[in-house]
PDB file of C-alpha atoms in Angstrom:
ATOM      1  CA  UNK R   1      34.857 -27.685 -40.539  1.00  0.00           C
ATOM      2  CA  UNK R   2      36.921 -25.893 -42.816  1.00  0.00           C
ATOM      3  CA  UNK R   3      36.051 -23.198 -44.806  1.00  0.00           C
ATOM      4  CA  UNK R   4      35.835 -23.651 -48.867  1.00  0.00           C
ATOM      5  CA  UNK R   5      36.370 -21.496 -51.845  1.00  0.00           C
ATOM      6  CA  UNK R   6      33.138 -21.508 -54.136  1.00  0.00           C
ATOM      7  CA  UNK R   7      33.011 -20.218 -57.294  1.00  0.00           C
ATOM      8  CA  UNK R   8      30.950 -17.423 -58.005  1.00  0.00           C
ATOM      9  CA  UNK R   9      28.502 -17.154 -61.336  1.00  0.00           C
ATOM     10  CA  UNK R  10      31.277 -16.224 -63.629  1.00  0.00           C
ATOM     11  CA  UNK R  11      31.856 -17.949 -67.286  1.00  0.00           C
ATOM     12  CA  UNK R  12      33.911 -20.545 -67.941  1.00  0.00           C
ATOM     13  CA  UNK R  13      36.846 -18.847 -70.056  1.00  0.00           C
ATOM     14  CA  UNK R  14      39.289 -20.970 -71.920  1.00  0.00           C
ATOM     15  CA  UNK R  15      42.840 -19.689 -71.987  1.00  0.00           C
ATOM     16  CA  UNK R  16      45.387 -20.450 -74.684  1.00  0.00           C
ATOM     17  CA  UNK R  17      47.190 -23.862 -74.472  1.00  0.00           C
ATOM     18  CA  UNK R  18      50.406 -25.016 -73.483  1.00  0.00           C
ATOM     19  CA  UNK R  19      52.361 -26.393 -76.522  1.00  0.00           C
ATOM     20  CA  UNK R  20      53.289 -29.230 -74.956  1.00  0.00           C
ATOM     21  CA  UNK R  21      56.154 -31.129 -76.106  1.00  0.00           C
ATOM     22  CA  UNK R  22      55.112 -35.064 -77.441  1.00  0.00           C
ATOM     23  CA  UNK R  23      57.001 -36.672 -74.444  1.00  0.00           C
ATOM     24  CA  UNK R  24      54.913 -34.606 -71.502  1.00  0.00           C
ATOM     25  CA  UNK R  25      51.861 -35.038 -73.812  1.00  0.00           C
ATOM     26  CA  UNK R  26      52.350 -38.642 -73.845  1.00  0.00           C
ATOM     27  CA  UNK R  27      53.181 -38.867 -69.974  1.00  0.00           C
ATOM     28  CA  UNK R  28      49.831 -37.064 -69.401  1.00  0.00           C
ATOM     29  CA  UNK R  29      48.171 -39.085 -71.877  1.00  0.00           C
ATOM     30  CA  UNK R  30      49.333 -42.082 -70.173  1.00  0.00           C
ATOM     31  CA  UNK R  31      49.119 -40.345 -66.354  1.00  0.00           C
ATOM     32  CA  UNK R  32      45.394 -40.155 -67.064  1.00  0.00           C
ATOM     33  CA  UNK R  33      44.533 -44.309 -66.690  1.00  0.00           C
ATOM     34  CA  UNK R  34      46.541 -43.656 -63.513  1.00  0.00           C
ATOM     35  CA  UNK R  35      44.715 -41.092 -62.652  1.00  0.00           C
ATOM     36  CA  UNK R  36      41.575 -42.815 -62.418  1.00  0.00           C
ATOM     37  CA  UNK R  37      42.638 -45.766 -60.745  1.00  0.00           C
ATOM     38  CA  UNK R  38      43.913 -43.488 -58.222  1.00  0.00           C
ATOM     39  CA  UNK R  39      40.667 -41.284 -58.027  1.00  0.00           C
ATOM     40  CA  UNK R  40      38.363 -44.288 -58.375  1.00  0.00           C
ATOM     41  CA  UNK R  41      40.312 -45.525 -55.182  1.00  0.00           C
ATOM     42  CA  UNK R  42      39.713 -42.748 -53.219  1.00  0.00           C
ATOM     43  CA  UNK R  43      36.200 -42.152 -54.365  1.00  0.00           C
ATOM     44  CA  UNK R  44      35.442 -45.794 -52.851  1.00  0.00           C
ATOM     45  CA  UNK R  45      37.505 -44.483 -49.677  1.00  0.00           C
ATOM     46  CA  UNK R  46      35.562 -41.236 -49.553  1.00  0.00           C
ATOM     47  CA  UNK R  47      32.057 -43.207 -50.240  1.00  0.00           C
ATOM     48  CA  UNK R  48      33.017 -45.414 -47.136  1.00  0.00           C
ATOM     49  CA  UNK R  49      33.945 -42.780 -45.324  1.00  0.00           C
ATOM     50  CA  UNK R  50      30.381 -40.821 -45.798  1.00  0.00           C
ATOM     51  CA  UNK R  51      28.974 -44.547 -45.231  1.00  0.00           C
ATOM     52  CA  UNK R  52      30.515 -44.982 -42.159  1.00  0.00           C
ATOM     53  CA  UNK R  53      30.434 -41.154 -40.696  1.00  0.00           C
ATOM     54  CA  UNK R  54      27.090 -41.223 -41.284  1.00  0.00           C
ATOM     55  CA  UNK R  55      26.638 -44.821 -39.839  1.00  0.00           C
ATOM     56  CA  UNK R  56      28.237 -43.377 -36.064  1.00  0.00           C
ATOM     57  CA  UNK R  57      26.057 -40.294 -36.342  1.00  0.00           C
ATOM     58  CA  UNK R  58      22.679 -42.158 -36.682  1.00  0.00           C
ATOM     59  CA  UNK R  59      24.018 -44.226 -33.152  1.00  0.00           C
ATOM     60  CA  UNK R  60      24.622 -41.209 -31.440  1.00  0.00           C
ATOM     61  CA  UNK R  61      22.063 -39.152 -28.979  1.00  0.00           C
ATOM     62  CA  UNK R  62      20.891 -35.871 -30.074  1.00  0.00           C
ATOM     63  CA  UNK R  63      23.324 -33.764 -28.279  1.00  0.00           C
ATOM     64  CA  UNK R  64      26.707 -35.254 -29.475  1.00  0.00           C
ATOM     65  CA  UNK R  65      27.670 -32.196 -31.414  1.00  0.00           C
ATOM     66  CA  UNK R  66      31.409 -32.685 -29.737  1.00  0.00           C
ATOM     67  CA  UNK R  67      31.030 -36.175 -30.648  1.00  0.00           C
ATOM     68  CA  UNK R  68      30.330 -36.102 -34.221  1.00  0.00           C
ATOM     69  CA  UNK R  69      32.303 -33.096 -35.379  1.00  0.00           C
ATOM     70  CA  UNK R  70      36.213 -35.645 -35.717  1.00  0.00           C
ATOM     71  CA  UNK R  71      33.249 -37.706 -37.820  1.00  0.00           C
ATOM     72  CA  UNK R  72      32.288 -34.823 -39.736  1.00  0.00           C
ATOM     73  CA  UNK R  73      35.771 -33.019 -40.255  1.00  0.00           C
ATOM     74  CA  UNK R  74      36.748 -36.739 -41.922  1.00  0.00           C
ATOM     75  CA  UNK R  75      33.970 -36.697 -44.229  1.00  0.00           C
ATOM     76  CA  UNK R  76      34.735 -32.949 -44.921  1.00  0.00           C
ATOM     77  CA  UNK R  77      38.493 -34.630 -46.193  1.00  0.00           C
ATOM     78  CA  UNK R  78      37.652 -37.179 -47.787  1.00  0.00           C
ATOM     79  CA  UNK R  79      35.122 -35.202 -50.075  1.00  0.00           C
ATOM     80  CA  UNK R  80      37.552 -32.653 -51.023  1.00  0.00           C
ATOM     81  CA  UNK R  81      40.163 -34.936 -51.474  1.00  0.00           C
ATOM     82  CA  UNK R  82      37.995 -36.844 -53.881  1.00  0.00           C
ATOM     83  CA  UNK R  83      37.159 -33.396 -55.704  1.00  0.00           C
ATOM     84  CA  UNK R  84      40.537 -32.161 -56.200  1.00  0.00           C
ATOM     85  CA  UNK R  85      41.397 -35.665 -57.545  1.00  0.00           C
ATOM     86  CA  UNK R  86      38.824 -35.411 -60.009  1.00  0.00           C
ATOM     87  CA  UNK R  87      39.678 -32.099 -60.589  1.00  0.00           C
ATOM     88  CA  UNK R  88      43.528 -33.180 -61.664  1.00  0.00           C
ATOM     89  CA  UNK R  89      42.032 -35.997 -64.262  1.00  0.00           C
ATOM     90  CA  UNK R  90      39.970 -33.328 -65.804  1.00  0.00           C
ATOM     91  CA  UNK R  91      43.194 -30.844 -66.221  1.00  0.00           C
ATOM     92  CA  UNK R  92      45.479 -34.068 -67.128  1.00  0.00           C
ATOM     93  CA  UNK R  93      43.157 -34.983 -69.845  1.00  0.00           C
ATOM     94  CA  UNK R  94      42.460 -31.527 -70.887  1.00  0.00           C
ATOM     95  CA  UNK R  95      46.439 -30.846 -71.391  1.00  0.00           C
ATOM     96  CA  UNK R  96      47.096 -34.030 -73.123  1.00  0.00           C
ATOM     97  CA  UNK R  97      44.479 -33.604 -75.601  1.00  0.00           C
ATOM     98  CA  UNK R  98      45.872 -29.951 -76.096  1.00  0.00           C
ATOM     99  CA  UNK R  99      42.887 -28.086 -74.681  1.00  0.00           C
ATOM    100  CA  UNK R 100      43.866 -25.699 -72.248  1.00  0.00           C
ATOM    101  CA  UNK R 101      42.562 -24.848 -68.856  1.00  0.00           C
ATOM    102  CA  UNK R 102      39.233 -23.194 -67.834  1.00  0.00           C
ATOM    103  CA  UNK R 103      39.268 -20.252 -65.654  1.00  0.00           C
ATOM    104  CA  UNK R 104      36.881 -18.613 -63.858  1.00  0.00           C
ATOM    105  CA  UNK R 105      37.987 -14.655 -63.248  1.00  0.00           C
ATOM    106  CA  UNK R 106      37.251 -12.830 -60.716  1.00  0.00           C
ATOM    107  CA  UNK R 107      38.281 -10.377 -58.035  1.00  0.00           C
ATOM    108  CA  UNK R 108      39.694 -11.812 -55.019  1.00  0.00           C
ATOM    109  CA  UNK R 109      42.332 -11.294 -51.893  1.00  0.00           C
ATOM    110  CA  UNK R 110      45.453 -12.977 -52.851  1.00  0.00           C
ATOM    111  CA  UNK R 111      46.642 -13.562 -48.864  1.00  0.00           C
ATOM    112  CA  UNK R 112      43.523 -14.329 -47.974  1.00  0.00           C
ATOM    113  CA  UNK R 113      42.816 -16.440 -50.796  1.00  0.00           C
ATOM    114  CA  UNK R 114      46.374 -18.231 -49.892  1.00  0.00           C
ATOM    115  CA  UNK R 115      45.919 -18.302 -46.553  1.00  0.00           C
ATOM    116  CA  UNK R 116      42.575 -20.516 -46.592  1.00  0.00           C
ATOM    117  CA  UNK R 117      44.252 -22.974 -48.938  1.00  0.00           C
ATOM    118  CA  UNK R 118      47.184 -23.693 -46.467  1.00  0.00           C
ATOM    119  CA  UNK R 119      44.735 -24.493 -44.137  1.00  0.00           C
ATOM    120  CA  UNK R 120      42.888 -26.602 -46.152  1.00  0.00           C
ATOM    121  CA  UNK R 121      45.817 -28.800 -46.750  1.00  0.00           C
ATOM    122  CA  UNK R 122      45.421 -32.385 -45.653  1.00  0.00           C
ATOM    123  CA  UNK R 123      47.733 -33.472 -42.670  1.00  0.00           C
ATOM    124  CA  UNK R 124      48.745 -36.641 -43.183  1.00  0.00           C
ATOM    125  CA  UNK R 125      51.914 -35.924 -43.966  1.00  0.00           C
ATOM    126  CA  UNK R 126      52.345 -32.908 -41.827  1.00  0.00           C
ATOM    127  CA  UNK R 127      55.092 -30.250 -42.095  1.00  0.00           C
ATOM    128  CA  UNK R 128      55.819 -28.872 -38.081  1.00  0.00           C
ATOM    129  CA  UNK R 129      55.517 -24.786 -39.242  1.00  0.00           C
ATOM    130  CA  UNK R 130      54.328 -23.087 -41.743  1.00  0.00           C
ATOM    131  CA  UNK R 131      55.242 -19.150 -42.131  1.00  0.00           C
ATOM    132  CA  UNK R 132      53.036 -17.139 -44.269  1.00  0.00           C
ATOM    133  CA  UNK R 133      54.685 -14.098 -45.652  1.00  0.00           C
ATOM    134  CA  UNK R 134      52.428 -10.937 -47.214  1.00  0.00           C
ATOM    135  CA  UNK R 135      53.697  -9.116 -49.388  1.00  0.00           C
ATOM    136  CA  UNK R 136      52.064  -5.952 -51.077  1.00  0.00           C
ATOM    137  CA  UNK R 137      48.278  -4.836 -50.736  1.00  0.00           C
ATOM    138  CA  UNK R 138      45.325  -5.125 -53.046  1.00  0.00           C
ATOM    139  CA  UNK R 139      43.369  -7.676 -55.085  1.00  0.00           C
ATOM    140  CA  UNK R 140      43.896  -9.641 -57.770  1.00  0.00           C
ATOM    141  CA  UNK R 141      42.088 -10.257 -60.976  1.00  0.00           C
ATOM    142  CA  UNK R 142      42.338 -14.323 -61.597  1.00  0.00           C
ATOM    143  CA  UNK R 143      40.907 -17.720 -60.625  1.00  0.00           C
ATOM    144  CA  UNK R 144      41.442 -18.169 -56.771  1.00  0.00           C
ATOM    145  CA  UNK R 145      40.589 -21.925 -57.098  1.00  0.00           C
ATOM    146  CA  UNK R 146      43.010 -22.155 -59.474  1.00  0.00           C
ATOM    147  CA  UNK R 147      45.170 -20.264 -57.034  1.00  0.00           C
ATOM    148  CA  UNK R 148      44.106 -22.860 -53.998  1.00  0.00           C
ATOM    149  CA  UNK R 149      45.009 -26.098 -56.922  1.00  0.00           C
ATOM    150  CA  UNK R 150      48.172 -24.535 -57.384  1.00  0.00           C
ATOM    151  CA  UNK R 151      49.485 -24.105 -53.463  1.00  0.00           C
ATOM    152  CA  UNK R 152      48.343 -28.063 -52.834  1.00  0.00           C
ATOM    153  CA  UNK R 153      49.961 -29.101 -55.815  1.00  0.00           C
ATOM    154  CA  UNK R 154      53.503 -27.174 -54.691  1.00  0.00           C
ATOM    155  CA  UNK R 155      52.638 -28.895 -51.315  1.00  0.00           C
ATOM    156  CA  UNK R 156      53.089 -32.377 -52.786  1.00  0.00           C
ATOM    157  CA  UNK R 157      55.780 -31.286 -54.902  1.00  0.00           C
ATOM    158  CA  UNK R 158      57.554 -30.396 -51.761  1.00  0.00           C
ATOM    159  CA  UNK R 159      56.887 -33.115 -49.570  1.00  0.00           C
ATOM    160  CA  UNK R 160      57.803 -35.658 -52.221  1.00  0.00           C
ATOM    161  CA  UNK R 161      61.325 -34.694 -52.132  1.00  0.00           C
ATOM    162  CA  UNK R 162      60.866 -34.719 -47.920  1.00  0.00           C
ATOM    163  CA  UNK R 163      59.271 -32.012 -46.081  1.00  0.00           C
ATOM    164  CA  UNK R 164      61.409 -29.761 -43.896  1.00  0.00           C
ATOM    165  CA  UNK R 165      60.877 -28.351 -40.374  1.00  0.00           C
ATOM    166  CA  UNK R 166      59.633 -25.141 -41.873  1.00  0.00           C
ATOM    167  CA  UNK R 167      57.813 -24.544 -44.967  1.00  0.00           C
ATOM    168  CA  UNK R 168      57.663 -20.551 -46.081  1.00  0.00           C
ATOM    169  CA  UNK R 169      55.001 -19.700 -48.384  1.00  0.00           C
ATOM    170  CA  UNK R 170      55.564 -15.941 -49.950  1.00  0.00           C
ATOM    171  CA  UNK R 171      52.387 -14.463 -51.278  1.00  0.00           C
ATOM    172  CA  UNK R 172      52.950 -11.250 -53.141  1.00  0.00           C
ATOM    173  CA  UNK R 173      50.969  -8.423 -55.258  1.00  0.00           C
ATOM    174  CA  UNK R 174      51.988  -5.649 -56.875  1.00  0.00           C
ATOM    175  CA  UNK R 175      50.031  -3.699 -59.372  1.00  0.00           C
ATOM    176  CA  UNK R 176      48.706  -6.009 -62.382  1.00  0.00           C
ATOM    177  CA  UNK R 177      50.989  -8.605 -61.189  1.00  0.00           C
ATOM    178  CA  UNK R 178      51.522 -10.783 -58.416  1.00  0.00           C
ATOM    179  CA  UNK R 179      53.451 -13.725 -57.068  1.00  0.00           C
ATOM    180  CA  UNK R 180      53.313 -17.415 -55.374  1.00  0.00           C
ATOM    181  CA  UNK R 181      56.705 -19.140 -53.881  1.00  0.00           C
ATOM    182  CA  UNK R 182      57.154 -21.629 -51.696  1.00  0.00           C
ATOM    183  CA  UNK R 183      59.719 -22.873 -50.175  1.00  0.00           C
ATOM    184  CA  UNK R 184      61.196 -25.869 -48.037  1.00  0.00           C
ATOM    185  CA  UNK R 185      63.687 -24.356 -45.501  1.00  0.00           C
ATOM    186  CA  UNK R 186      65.875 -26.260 -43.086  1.00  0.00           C
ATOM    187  CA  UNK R 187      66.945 -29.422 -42.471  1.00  0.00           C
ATOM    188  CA  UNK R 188      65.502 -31.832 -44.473  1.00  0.00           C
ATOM    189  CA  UNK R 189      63.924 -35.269 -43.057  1.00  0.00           C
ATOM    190  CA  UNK R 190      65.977 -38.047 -43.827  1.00  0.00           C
ATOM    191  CA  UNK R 191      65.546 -39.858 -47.345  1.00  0.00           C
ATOM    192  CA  UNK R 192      63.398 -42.940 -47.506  1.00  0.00           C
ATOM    193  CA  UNK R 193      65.430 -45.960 -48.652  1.00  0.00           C
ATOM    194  CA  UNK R 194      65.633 -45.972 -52.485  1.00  0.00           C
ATOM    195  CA  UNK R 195      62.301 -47.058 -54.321  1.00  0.00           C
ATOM    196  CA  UNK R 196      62.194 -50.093 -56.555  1.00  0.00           C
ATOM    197  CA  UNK R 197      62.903 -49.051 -60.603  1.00  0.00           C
ATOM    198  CA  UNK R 198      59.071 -49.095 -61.205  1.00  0.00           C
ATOM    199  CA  UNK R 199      58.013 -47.037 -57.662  1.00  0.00           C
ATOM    200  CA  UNK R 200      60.686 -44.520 -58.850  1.00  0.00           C
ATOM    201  CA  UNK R 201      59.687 -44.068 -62.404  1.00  0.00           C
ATOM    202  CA  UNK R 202      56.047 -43.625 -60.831  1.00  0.00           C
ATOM    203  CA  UNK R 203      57.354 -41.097 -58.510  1.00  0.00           C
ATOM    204  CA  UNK R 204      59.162 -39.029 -61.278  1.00  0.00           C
ATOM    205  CA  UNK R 205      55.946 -39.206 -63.300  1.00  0.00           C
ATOM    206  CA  UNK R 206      53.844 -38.027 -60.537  1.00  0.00           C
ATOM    207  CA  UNK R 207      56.762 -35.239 -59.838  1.00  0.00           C
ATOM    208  CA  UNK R 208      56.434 -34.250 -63.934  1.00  0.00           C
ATOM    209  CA  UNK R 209      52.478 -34.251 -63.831  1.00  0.00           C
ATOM    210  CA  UNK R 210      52.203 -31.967 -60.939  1.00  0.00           C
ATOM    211  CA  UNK R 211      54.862 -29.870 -62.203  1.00  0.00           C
ATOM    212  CA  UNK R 212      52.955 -29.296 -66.394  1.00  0.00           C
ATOM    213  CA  UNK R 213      49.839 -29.051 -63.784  1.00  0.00           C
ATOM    214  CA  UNK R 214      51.535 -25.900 -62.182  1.00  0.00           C
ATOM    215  CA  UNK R 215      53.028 -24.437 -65.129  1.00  0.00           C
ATOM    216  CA  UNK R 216      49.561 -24.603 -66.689  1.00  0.00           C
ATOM    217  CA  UNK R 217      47.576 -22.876 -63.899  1.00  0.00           C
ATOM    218  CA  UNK R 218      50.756 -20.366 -64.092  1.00  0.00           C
ATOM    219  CA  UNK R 219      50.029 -19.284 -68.059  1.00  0.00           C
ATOM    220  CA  UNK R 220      46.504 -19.413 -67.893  1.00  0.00           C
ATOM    221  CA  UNK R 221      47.295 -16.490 -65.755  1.00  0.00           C
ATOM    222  CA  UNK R 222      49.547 -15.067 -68.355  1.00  0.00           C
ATOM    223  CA  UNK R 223      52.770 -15.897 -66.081  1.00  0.00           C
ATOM    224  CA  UNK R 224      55.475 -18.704 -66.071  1.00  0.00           C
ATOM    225  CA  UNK R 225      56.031 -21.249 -62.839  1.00  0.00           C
ATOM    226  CA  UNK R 226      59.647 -22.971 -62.410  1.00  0.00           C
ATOM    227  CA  UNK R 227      60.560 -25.698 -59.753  1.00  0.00           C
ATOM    228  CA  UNK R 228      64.160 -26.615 -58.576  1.00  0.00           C
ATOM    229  CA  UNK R 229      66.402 -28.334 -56.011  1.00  0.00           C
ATOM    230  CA  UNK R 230      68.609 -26.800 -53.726  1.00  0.00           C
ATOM    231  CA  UNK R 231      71.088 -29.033 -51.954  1.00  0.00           C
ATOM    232  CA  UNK R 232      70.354 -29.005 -48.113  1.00  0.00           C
ATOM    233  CA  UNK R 233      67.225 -27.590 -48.317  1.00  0.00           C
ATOM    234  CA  UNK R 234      64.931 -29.196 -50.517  1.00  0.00           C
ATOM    235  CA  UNK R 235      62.551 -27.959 -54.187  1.00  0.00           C
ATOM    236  CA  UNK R 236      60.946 -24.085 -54.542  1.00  0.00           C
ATOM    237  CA  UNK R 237      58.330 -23.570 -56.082  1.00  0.00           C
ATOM    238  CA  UNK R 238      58.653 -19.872 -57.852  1.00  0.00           C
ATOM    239  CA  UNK R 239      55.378 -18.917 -60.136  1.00  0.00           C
ATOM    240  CA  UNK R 240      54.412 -15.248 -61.632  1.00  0.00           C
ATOM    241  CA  UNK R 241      50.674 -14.652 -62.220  1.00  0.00           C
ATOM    242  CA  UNK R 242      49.054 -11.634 -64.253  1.00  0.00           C
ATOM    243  CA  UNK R 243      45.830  -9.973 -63.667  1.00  0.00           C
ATOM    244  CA  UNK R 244      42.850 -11.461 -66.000  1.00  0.00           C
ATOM    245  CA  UNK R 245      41.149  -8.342 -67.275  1.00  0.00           C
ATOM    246  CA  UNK R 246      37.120  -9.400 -65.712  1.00  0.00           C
ATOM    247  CA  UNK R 247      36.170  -7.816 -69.283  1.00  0.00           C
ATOM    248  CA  UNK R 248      37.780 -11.190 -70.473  1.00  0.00           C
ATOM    249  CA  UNK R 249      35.128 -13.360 -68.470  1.00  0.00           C
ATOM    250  CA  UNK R 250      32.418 -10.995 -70.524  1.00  0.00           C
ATOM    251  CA  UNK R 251      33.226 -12.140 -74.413  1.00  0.00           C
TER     252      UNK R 251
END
């Protein structure tokens, strides 16, 4: 099964807001009723899923440890697929009412921290290779959930606009700073046919949403995040973090 983040005991620490303008405050606003048809979907799919998982493993003799961990690592899925959807309505709703994000600061291993979030990304719509580069050495004062939100929502930025053969993801500290890009390179899979006017306006929405949801994890963390298109090679996803003083968990 794979292995999870957990938060440690630290405080809940608000960080200042995003001034959003009225239109992405609205498009939140409105995302949110979206967003809980969508979650409320997938809860049912992740309920049925624990239903049924748990259904096969009753069946089965004592020793079908082979047997039940596929049934287990789908369970494992659907849960945290289910949590990280809940997890987006929470931020959505927080941003459009103009609260800002929570954080909880604490040490942690940037690379490492990265590196167990790319393998905790879902597969259904796999990219062929991933390259993880390190950059610098040292740990990092900050959220690392918040970190993990933030490399699955550049994911689904990415694939949206068609994954690539290769996917680099740079992860990168130096001093009180450090750095998260990632990056579609190669040829790009060929585009879909052209979505109907309402699929498309959905799509752009979901593109804007994940994009306010990244530049909010980004200045929470005192830093800015940018996306952008490159022709041939697909969208980047370029933040800059700074290091949370753990004092600032304390007041």
């Amino acid at each position: 099964m794979r292995r999870r983040l957990r938060r440690r005991g630290t405080q809940h620490v608000p960080m200042p807001a995003i001034d959003l303008p009225p239109a992405d405050a609205r498009l939140l606003a409105g995302d949110s009723g979206w967003l809980v048809d969508r979650a409320v979907h997938d809860l049912r799919n992740s309920l049925s899923a624990i239903r049924i998982g748990v259904e096969l493993m009753n069946r089965s003799d004592d020793g079908c440890a082979s047997a039940c961990a596929p049934v287990l690592a789908h369970i494992d899925s659907a849960a945290q697929r289910a949590h990280a959807l809940s997890d987006e309505l929470t931020d959505a709703c927080r941003l459009a009412s103009g609260r800002p994000l929570l954080l909880h600061p604490q040490r942690f291993g940037l690379h490492t921290t990265v590196r167990q979030a790319l393998d905790a990304l879902p597969r259904e719509a796999p990219v062929s290779a991933i390259e993880h580069d390190r950059l610098g050495d040292g740990d990092c004062d900050g959220d690392p959930l918040r970190i993990a939100q933030f490399i699955r929502l550049a994911f689904a930025e990415i694939r949206a606009d068609a994954p690539s053969a290769l996917v680099i993801v740079i992860s990168e500290v130096a001093a009180e700073r450090f750095r998260i890009a990632v990056h579609a390179d190669g040829k790009r899979s060929p585009r879909p046919p052209a979505p109907q006017p309402h699929a498309a306006q959905q799509a752009w929405a979901e593109s804007r949403r994940r994009t306010l949801l990244m530049q909010a994890i980004a200045h929470a963390h005192g830093g800015c995040a940018h996306v952008r298109s490159e022709d041939g090679t697909g969208r980047t996803v370029d933040a800059s973090f700074a290091s949370i003083p753990l004092a600032h968990a304390a007041a």
